Amino acid sequence: QKEVEQNSGPLSVPEGAIASLNCTYSDRGSQSFFWYRQYSGKSPELIMFIYSNGDKEDGRFTAQLNKASQYVSLLIRDSQPSDSATYLCAVNEVGSGNTGKLIFGQGTTLQVKP
Amino acid sequence: ETGVTQSPTHLIKTRGQQVTLRCSSQSGHNTVSWYQQALGQGPQFIFQYYREEENGRGNFPPRFSGLQFPNYSSELNVNALELDDSALYLCASSRLKGGSTDTQYFGPGTRLTVL
């Protein structure tokens, strides 16, 4: 069973701090990794995608990928109360051909306290 | 806003009934994937449609079926509704090119409640 694991949280950080969200995956052949943000009662919104080992930065967000250790993380710098949401890690399923089937973790709830 | 639309936004049905959910993909996208998200869980892949044909299916029974139309919009049909079908149903739009699926963008979802 191919799995994506996330700590459900909640992860609580003070405003202005760095929030670190982590995700591990079981399928060593996975090539594409995504972070989605989901506010309560809303649908997932794409924040970042990463395909290569290392760091990828976009504004206050940095995605980190380590394929050897099979983990992907998301750092949020200068956290704001508006960042409070559930963050979903998603990994493409290897062997699904061109389907692009995504396997999601259960999400980590982030709370940024003013 | 992703440009992906879904209707209706909310729906209440009773056990045993049938439901049809609709999705319009983002301009330039040719592929629609459907996901089910139960409360407190991550989305689960139901199936994907490309060129009006099913292009991959998750672990869902045959009473979950779909269609894709020439304009790339799609429908999800669920027959013989069960209480456990209560969930947020998400449509994701993407492009299939060069043998691989591009990044998926989600619509606002349809909240289905089965009583």
PDB file of C-alpha atoms in Angstrom:
ATOM      1  CA  GLN A   1       0.000   0.000   0.000  1.00  0.00           C
ATOM      2  CA  LYS A   2       1.565   3.236  -1.155  1.00  0.00           C
ATOM      3  CA  GLU A   3       1.386   5.806   1.609  1.00  0.00           C
ATOM      4  CA  VAL A   4       2.058   9.411   2.378  1.00  0.00           C
ATOM      5  CA  GLU A   5       2.451  10.241   6.048  1.00  0.00           C
ATOM      6  CA  GLN A   6       2.029  13.570   7.775  1.00  0.00           C
ATOM      7  CA  ASN A   7       1.745  14.535  11.415  1.00  0.00           C
ATOM      8  CA  SER A   8      -1.845  15.710  11.797  1.00  0.00           C
ATOM      9  CA  GLY A   9      -0.852  18.345  14.366  1.00  0.00           C
ATOM     10  CA  PRO A  10      -1.951  20.863  15.249  1.00  0.00           C
ATOM     11  CA  LEU A  11       1.364  22.616  14.796  1.00  0.00           C
ATOM     12  CA  SER A  12       1.257  25.908  16.643  1.00  0.00           C
ATOM     13  CA  VAL A  13       3.766  28.688  15.947  1.00  0.00           C
ATOM     14  CA  PRO A  14       3.858  32.364  16.932  1.00  0.00           C
ATOM     15  CA  GLU A  15       3.399  35.033  14.299  1.00  0.00           C
ATOM     16  CA  GLY A  16       6.674  35.795  12.538  1.00  0.00           C
ATOM     17  CA  ALA A  17       8.216  32.399  13.259  1.00  0.00           C
ATOM     18  CA  ILE A  18       9.203  29.681  10.776  1.00  0.00           C
ATOM     19  CA  ALA A  19       6.717  26.845  10.421  1.00  0.00           C
ATOM     20  CA  SER A  20       8.157  23.508   9.333  1.00  0.00           C
ATOM     21  CA  LEU A  21       5.833  20.889   7.885  1.00  0.00           C
ATOM     22  CA  ASN A  22       7.059  17.403   7.089  1.00  0.00           C
ATOM     23  CA  CYS A  23       5.920  14.518   4.928  1.00  0.00           C
ATOM     24  CA  THR A  24       7.281  11.047   4.220  1.00  0.00           C
ATOM     25  CA  TYR A  25       6.307   8.751   1.381  1.00  0.00           C
ATOM     26  CA  SER A  26       6.658   5.038   0.801  1.00  0.00           C
ATOM     27  CA  ASP A  27       7.071   4.752  -2.976  1.00  0.00           C
ATOM     28  CA  ARG A  28      10.749   5.242  -3.768  1.00  0.00           C
ATOM     29  CA  GLY A  29      10.035   5.770  -7.457  1.00  0.00           C
ATOM     30  CA  SER A  30       7.827   8.850  -6.960  1.00  0.00           C
ATOM     31  CA  GLN A  31       8.910  11.787  -9.090  1.00  0.00           C
ATOM     32  CA  SER A  32       6.506  14.654  -8.379  1.00  0.00           C
ATOM     33  CA  PHE A  33       5.686  16.216  -5.043  1.00  0.00           C
ATOM     34  CA  PHE A  34       3.116  18.847  -4.208  1.00  0.00           C
ATOM     35  CA  TRP A  35       2.037  20.979  -1.280  1.00  0.00           C
ATOM     36  CA  TYR A  36      -1.567  22.164  -1.123  1.00  0.00           C
ATOM     37  CA  ARG A  37      -3.091  24.510   1.434  1.00  0.00           C
ATOM     38  CA  GLN A  38      -6.696  23.934   2.498  1.00  0.00           C
ATOM     39  CA  TYR A  39      -8.679  26.391   4.574  1.00  0.00           C
ATOM     40  CA  SER A  40     -11.553  25.001   6.599  1.00  0.00           C
ATOM     41  CA  GLY A  41     -14.545  24.269   4.365  1.00  0.00           C
ATOM     42  CA  LYS A  42     -12.614  25.116   1.196  1.00  0.00           C
ATOM     43  CA  SER A  43     -10.857  23.088  -1.503  1.00  0.00           C
ATOM     44  CA  PRO A  44      -7.094  22.485  -1.717  1.00  0.00           C
ATOM     45  CA  GLU A  45      -5.025  25.290  -3.239  1.00  0.00           C
ATOM     46  CA  LEU A  46      -1.642  24.529  -4.818  1.00  0.00           C
ATOM     47  CA  ILE A  47       1.259  26.220  -3.039  1.00  0.00           C
ATOM     48  CA  MET A  48       4.321  24.539  -4.482  1.00  0.00           C
ATOM     49  CA  PHE A  49       5.541  21.592  -6.490  1.00  0.00           C
ATOM     50  CA  ILE A  50       9.030  20.107  -6.530  1.00  0.00           C
ATOM     51  CA  TYR A  51      10.589  17.440  -8.709  1.00  0.00           C
ATOM     52  CA  SER A  52      14.321  17.556  -7.931  1.00  0.00           C
ATOM     53  CA  ASN A  53      16.332  16.974  -4.780  1.00  0.00           C
ATOM     54  CA  GLY A  54      17.145  20.116  -2.860  1.00  0.00           C
ATOM     55  CA  ASP A  55      15.318  23.326  -2.087  1.00  0.00           C
ATOM     56  CA  LYS A  56      12.833  25.338  -4.099  1.00  0.00           C
ATOM     57  CA  GLU A  57      11.851  28.792  -2.901  1.00  0.00           C
ATOM     58  CA  ASP A  58       8.800  30.862  -3.738  1.00  0.00           C
ATOM     59  CA  GLY A  59       8.320  33.960  -1.634  1.00  0.00           C
ATOM     60  CA  ARG A  60       7.914  32.955   2.016  1.00  0.00           C
ATOM     61  CA  PHE A  61       7.611  29.281   1.087  1.00  0.00           C
ATOM     62  CA  THR A  62      10.459  26.787   0.618  1.00  0.00           C
ATOM     63  CA  ALA A  63       9.917  23.177  -0.398  1.00  0.00           C
ATOM     64  CA  GLN A  64      12.680  20.695   0.380  1.00  0.00           C
ATOM     65  CA  LEU A  65      12.996  17.262  -1.196  1.00  0.00           C
ATOM     66  CA  ASN A  66      15.251  14.397  -0.167  1.00  0.00           C
ATOM     67  CA  LYS A  67      14.531  11.358  -2.324  1.00  0.00           C
ATOM     68  CA  ALA A  68      17.131   9.191  -0.604  1.00  0.00           C
ATOM     69  CA  SER A  69      15.343   9.634   2.718  1.00  0.00           C
ATOM     70  CA  GLN A  70      11.915   9.771   1.069  1.00  0.00           C
ATOM     71  CA  TYR A  71      10.769  12.960   2.697  1.00  0.00           C
ATOM     72  CA  VAL A  72       9.556  16.310   1.545  1.00  0.00           C
ATOM     73  CA  SER A  73       9.070  19.361   3.713  1.00  0.00           C
ATOM     74  CA  LEU A  74       7.566  22.821   3.509  1.00  0.00           C
ATOM     75  CA  LEU A  75       8.992  25.798   5.371  1.00  0.00           C
ATOM     76  CA  ILE A  76       6.919  28.923   5.851  1.00  0.00           C
ATOM     77  CA  ARG A  77       8.963  31.951   6.885  1.00  0.00           C
ATOM     78  CA  ASP A  78       7.508  34.943   8.727  1.00  0.00           C
ATOM     79  CA  SER A  79       4.322  32.987   9.466  1.00  0.00           C
ATOM     80  CA  GLN A  80       1.114  35.016   9.473  1.00  0.00           C
ATOM     81  CA  PRO A  81      -2.264  34.264  11.065  1.00  0.00           C
ATOM     82  CA  SER A  82      -3.612  33.962   7.501  1.00  0.00           C
ATOM     83  CA  ASP A  83      -1.330  30.942   7.033  1.00  0.00           C
ATOM     84  CA  SER A  84      -3.464  29.027   9.550  1.00  0.00           C
ATOM     85  CA  ALA A  85      -4.846  26.131   7.519  1.00  0.00           C
ATOM     86  CA  THR A  86      -4.359  22.441   6.803  1.00  0.00           C
ATOM     87  CA  TYR A  87      -1.369  21.663   4.597  1.00  0.00           C
ATOM     88  CA  LEU A  88      -1.660  18.593   2.381  1.00  0.00           C
ATOM     89  CA  CYS A  89       1.344  16.771   0.985  1.00  0.00           C
ATOM     90  CA  ALA A  90       0.697  14.899  -2.275  1.00  0.00           C
ATOM     91  CA  VAL A  91       2.873  12.500  -4.233  1.00  0.00           C
ATOM     92  CA  ASN A  92       2.310  11.086  -7.698  1.00  0.00           C
ATOM     93  CA  GLU A  93       1.759   7.345  -7.804  1.00  0.00           C
ATOM     94  CA  VAL A  94       4.461   5.464  -9.643  1.00  0.00           C
ATOM     95  CA  GLY A  95       3.153   2.947 -12.109  1.00  0.00           C
ATOM     96  CA  SER A  96      -0.049   4.830 -12.772  1.00  0.00           C
ATOM     97  CA  GLY A  97       1.234   5.588 -16.259  1.00  0.00           C
ATOM     98  CA  ASN A  98       0.126   8.980 -17.428  1.00  0.00           C
ATOM     99  CA  THR A  99      -2.736   9.156 -14.989  1.00  0.00           C
ATOM    100  CA  GLY A 100      -1.053  11.514 -12.585  1.00  0.00           C
ATOM    101  CA  LYS A 101      -2.879   9.913  -9.689  1.00  0.00           C
ATOM    102  CA  LEU A 102      -1.990  11.797  -6.537  1.00  0.00           C
ATOM    103  CA  ILE A 103      -1.705  10.140  -3.151  1.00  0.00           C
ATOM    104  CA  PHE A 104      -2.369  12.565  -0.324  1.00  0.00           C
ATOM    105  CA  GLY A 105      -1.356  12.584   3.302  1.00  0.00           C
ATOM    106  CA  GLN A 106      -4.037  13.347   5.870  1.00  0.00           C
ATOM    107  CA  GLY A 107      -2.740  16.889   6.243  1.00  0.00           C
ATOM    108  CA  THR A 108      -1.084  18.905   9.005  1.00  0.00           C
ATOM    109  CA  THR A 109      -3.092  21.635  10.700  1.00  0.00           C
ATOM    110  CA  LEU A 110      -1.051  24.794  11.239  1.00  0.00           C
ATOM    111  CA  GLN A 111      -2.085  27.435  13.759  1.00  0.00           C
ATOM    112  CA  VAL A 112      -0.264  30.764  13.707  1.00  0.00           C
ATOM    113  CA  LYS A 113      -0.929  32.705  16.878  1.00  0.00           C
ATOM    114  CA  PRO A 114      -0.802  36.534  16.819  1.00  0.00           C
TER     115      PRO A 114
ATOM    116  CA  GLU B   1      -9.222  31.236  -8.388  1.00  0.00           C
ATOM    117  CA  THR B   2      -8.228  28.255 -10.544  1.00  0.00           C
ATOM    118  CA  GLY B   3     -10.882  28.563 -13.225  1.00  0.00           C
ATOM    119  CA  VAL B   4     -12.233  25.134 -12.320  1.00  0.00           C
ATOM    120  CA  THR B   5     -15.927  25.212 -11.462  1.00  0.00           C
ATOM    121  CA  GLN B   6     -18.143  22.611  -9.811  1.00  0.00           C
ATOM    122  CA  SER B   7     -21.865  22.325  -9.246  1.00  0.00           C
ATOM    123  CA  PRO B   8     -23.772  22.101  -7.061  1.00  0.00           C
ATOM    124  CA  THR B   9     -21.892  23.422  -4.027  1.00  0.00           C
ATOM    125  CA  HIS B  10     -23.968  21.452  -1.548  1.00  0.00           C
ATOM    126  CA  LEU B  11     -26.272  18.479  -1.901  1.00  0.00           C
ATOM    127  CA  ILE B  12     -28.346  16.406   0.489  1.00  0.00           C
ATOM    128  CA  LYS B  13     -29.530  12.956  -0.557  1.00  0.00           C
ATOM    129  CA  THR B  14     -30.947   9.921   1.168  1.00  0.00           C
ATOM    130  CA  ARG B  15     -29.458   6.452   1.220  1.00  0.00           C
ATOM    131  CA  GLY B  16     -30.106   4.505  -1.968  1.00  0.00           C
ATOM    132  CA  GLN B  17     -30.552   7.554  -4.183  1.00  0.00           C
ATOM    133  CA  GLN B  18     -28.377   8.523  -7.129  1.00  0.00           C
ATOM    134  CA  VAL B  19     -26.406  11.759  -7.571  1.00  0.00           C
ATOM    135  CA  THR B  20     -24.642  13.563 -10.421  1.00  0.00           C
ATOM    136  CA  LEU B  21     -21.901  16.107  -9.779  1.00  0.00           C
ATOM    137  CA  ARG B  22     -20.510  18.378 -12.478  1.00  0.00           C
ATOM    138  CA  CYS B  23     -17.153  19.968 -13.208  1.00  0.00           C
ATOM    139  CA  SER B  24     -15.840  22.385 -15.813  1.00  0.00           C
ATOM    140  CA  SER B  25     -12.096  22.307 -16.340  1.00  0.00           C
ATOM    141  CA  GLN B  26      -9.725  25.257 -16.581  1.00  0.00           C
ATOM    142  CA  SER B  27      -9.167  26.699 -20.029  1.00  0.00           C
ATOM    143  CA  GLY B  28      -6.385  24.829 -21.832  1.00  0.00           C
ATOM    144  CA  HIS B  29      -6.748  21.728 -19.683  1.00  0.00           C
ATOM    145  CA  ASN B  30      -7.818  18.405 -21.197  1.00  0.00           C
ATOM    146  CA  THR B  31      -7.918  16.112 -18.165  1.00  0.00           C
ATOM    147  CA  VAL B  32     -10.241  15.907 -15.190  1.00  0.00           C
ATOM    148  CA  SER B  33      -9.612  13.901 -12.038  1.00  0.00           C
ATOM    149  CA  TRP B  34     -12.128  13.287  -9.280  1.00  0.00           C
ATOM    150  CA  TYR B  35     -11.284  12.900  -5.594  1.00  0.00           C
ATOM    151  CA  GLN B  36     -13.328  12.143  -2.483  1.00  0.00           C
ATOM    152  CA  GLN B  37     -12.336  13.829   0.762  1.00  0.00           C
ATOM    153  CA  ALA B  38     -13.877  12.574   3.991  1.00  0.00           C
ATOM    154  CA  LEU B  39     -13.796  14.842   7.028  1.00  0.00           C
ATOM    155  CA  GLY B  40     -10.325  15.047   8.538  1.00  0.00           C
ATOM    156  CA  GLN B  41      -8.724  13.028   5.744  1.00  0.00           C
ATOM    157  CA  GLY B  42      -6.738  13.765   2.626  1.00  0.00           C
ATOM    158  CA  PRO B  43      -8.407  13.468  -0.785  1.00  0.00           C
ATOM    159  CA  GLN B  44      -8.711   9.956  -2.247  1.00  0.00           C
ATOM    160  CA  PHE B  45      -8.411   9.449  -6.017  1.00  0.00           C
ATOM    161  CA  ILE B  46     -11.600   8.148  -7.631  1.00  0.00           C
ATOM    162  CA  PHE B  47     -10.738   8.273 -11.358  1.00  0.00           C
ATOM    163  CA  GLN B  48      -9.422  10.444 -14.153  1.00  0.00           C
ATOM    164  CA  TYR B  49     -10.865  11.234 -17.583  1.00  0.00           C
ATOM    165  CA  TYR B  50      -8.919  12.122 -20.717  1.00  0.00           C
ATOM    166  CA  ARG B  51     -10.311  12.324 -24.243  1.00  0.00           C
ATOM    167  CA  GLU B  52     -13.709  11.263 -22.954  1.00  0.00           C
ATOM    168  CA  GLU B  53     -12.399   7.961 -21.585  1.00  0.00           C
ATOM    169  CA  GLU B  54     -11.498   6.761 -18.106  1.00  0.00           C
ATOM    170  CA  ASN B  55      -7.737   6.997 -17.749  1.00  0.00           C
ATOM    171  CA  GLY B  56      -7.075   5.390 -14.387  1.00  0.00           C
ATOM    172  CA  ARG B  57      -9.208   4.461 -11.415  1.00  0.00           C
ATOM    173  CA  GLY B  58      -8.727   4.314  -7.671  1.00  0.00           C
ATOM    174  CA  ASN B  59     -10.155   1.823  -5.203  1.00  0.00           C
ATOM    175  CA  PHE B  60     -13.821   2.767  -5.601  1.00  0.00           C
ATOM    176  CA  PRO B  61     -16.721   0.429  -6.494  1.00  0.00           C
ATOM    177  CA  PRO B  62     -18.420   0.455  -9.912  1.00  0.00           C
ATOM    178  CA  ARG B  63     -21.358   2.460  -8.568  1.00  0.00           C
ATOM    179  CA  PHE B  64     -18.970   5.421  -8.938  1.00  0.00           C
ATOM    180  CA  SER B  65     -18.903   6.268 -12.622  1.00  0.00           C
ATOM    181  CA  GLY B  66     -18.099   9.256 -14.763  1.00  0.00           C
ATOM    182  CA  LEU B  67     -18.206  10.964 -18.107  1.00  0.00           C
ATOM    183  CA  GLN B  68     -16.119  13.517 -19.924  1.00  0.00           C
ATOM    184  CA  PHE B  69     -17.570  15.654 -22.693  1.00  0.00           C
ATOM    185  CA  PRO B  70     -15.912  17.062 -25.845  1.00  0.00           C
ATOM    186  CA  ASN B  71     -15.437  20.426 -24.111  1.00  0.00           C
ATOM    187  CA  TYR B  72     -13.474  18.565 -21.364  1.00  0.00           C
ATOM    188  CA  SER B  73     -16.133  19.109 -18.713  1.00  0.00           C
ATOM    189  CA  SER B  74     -16.978  16.068 -16.633  1.00  0.00           C
ATOM    190  CA  GLU B  75     -19.632  14.402 -14.491  1.00  0.00           C
ATOM    191  CA  LEU B  76     -19.310  12.096 -11.511  1.00  0.00           C
ATOM    192  CA  ASN B  77     -22.261   9.784 -10.915  1.00  0.00           C
ATOM    193  CA  VAL B  78     -22.793   7.793  -7.748  1.00  0.00           C
ATOM    194  CA  ASN B  79     -25.553   5.181  -7.598  1.00  0.00           C
ATOM    195  CA  ALA B  80     -27.095   3.520  -4.563  1.00  0.00           C
ATOM    196  CA  LEU B  81     -25.774   6.116  -2.164  1.00  0.00           C
ATOM    197  CA  GLU B  82     -24.458   4.944   1.188  1.00  0.00           C
ATOM    198  CA  LEU B  83     -23.973   6.919   4.382  1.00  0.00           C
ATOM    199  CA  ASP B  84     -20.185   6.653   3.965  1.00  0.00           C
ATOM    200  CA  ASP B  85     -20.425   8.499   0.647  1.00  0.00           C
ATOM    201  CA  SER B  86     -20.929  11.714   2.618  1.00  0.00           C
ATOM    202  CA  ALA B  87     -17.835  13.752   1.770  1.00  0.00           C
ATOM    203  CA  LEU B  88     -16.394  16.667  -0.160  1.00  0.00           C
ATOM    204  CA  TYR B  89     -16.071  15.712  -3.831  1.00  0.00           C
ATOM    205  CA  LEU B  90     -13.268  17.497  -5.601  1.00  0.00           C
ATOM    206  CA  CYS B  91     -12.626  17.889  -9.281  1.00  0.00           C
ATOM    207  CA  ALA B  92      -9.060  18.613 -10.417  1.00  0.00           C
ATOM    208  CA  SER B  93      -8.157  19.930 -13.839  1.00  0.00           C
ATOM    209  CA  SER B  94      -4.815  19.385 -15.579  1.00  0.00           C
ATOM    210  CA  ARG B  95      -3.123  18.881 -18.919  1.00  0.00           C
ATOM    211  CA  LEU B  96      -1.952  15.536 -20.200  1.00  0.00           C
ATOM    212  CA  LYS B  97       0.972  16.078 -22.540  1.00  0.00           C
ATOM    213  CA  GLY B  98       4.084  14.209 -23.505  1.00  0.00           C
ATOM    214  CA  GLY B  99       2.822  11.113 -21.726  1.00  0.00           C
ATOM    215  CA  SER B 100       2.531  12.683 -18.302  1.00  0.00           C
ATOM    216  CA  THR B 101      -0.043  14.654 -16.367  1.00  0.00           C
ATOM    217  CA  ASP B 102       0.743  18.218 -15.421  1.00  0.00           C
ATOM    218  CA  THR B 103      -0.020  19.857 -12.083  1.00  0.00           C
ATOM    219  CA  GLN B 104      -3.603  19.447 -10.903  1.00  0.00           C
ATOM    220  CA  TYR B 105      -5.738  22.417  -9.862  1.00  0.00           C
ATOM    221  CA  PHE B 106      -8.841  21.890  -7.759  1.00  0.00           C
ATOM    222  CA  GLY B 107     -12.317  23.300  -8.078  1.00  0.00           C
ATOM    223  CA  PRO B 108     -14.288  24.511  -5.046  1.00  0.00           C
ATOM    224  CA  GLY B 109     -15.812  21.091  -4.411  1.00  0.00           C
ATOM    225  CA  THR B 110     -19.297  19.711  -3.838  1.00  0.00           C
ATOM    226  CA  ARG B 111     -20.284  18.844  -0.283  1.00  0.00           C
ATOM    227  CA  LEU B 112     -22.500  15.739  -0.385  1.00  0.00           C
ATOM    228  CA  THR B 113     -24.467  14.673   2.661  1.00  0.00           C
ATOM    229  CA  VAL B 114     -26.217  11.309   2.631  1.00  0.00           C
ATOM    230  CA  LEU B 115     -28.931  10.820   5.251  1.00  0.00           C
TER     231      LEU B 115
END
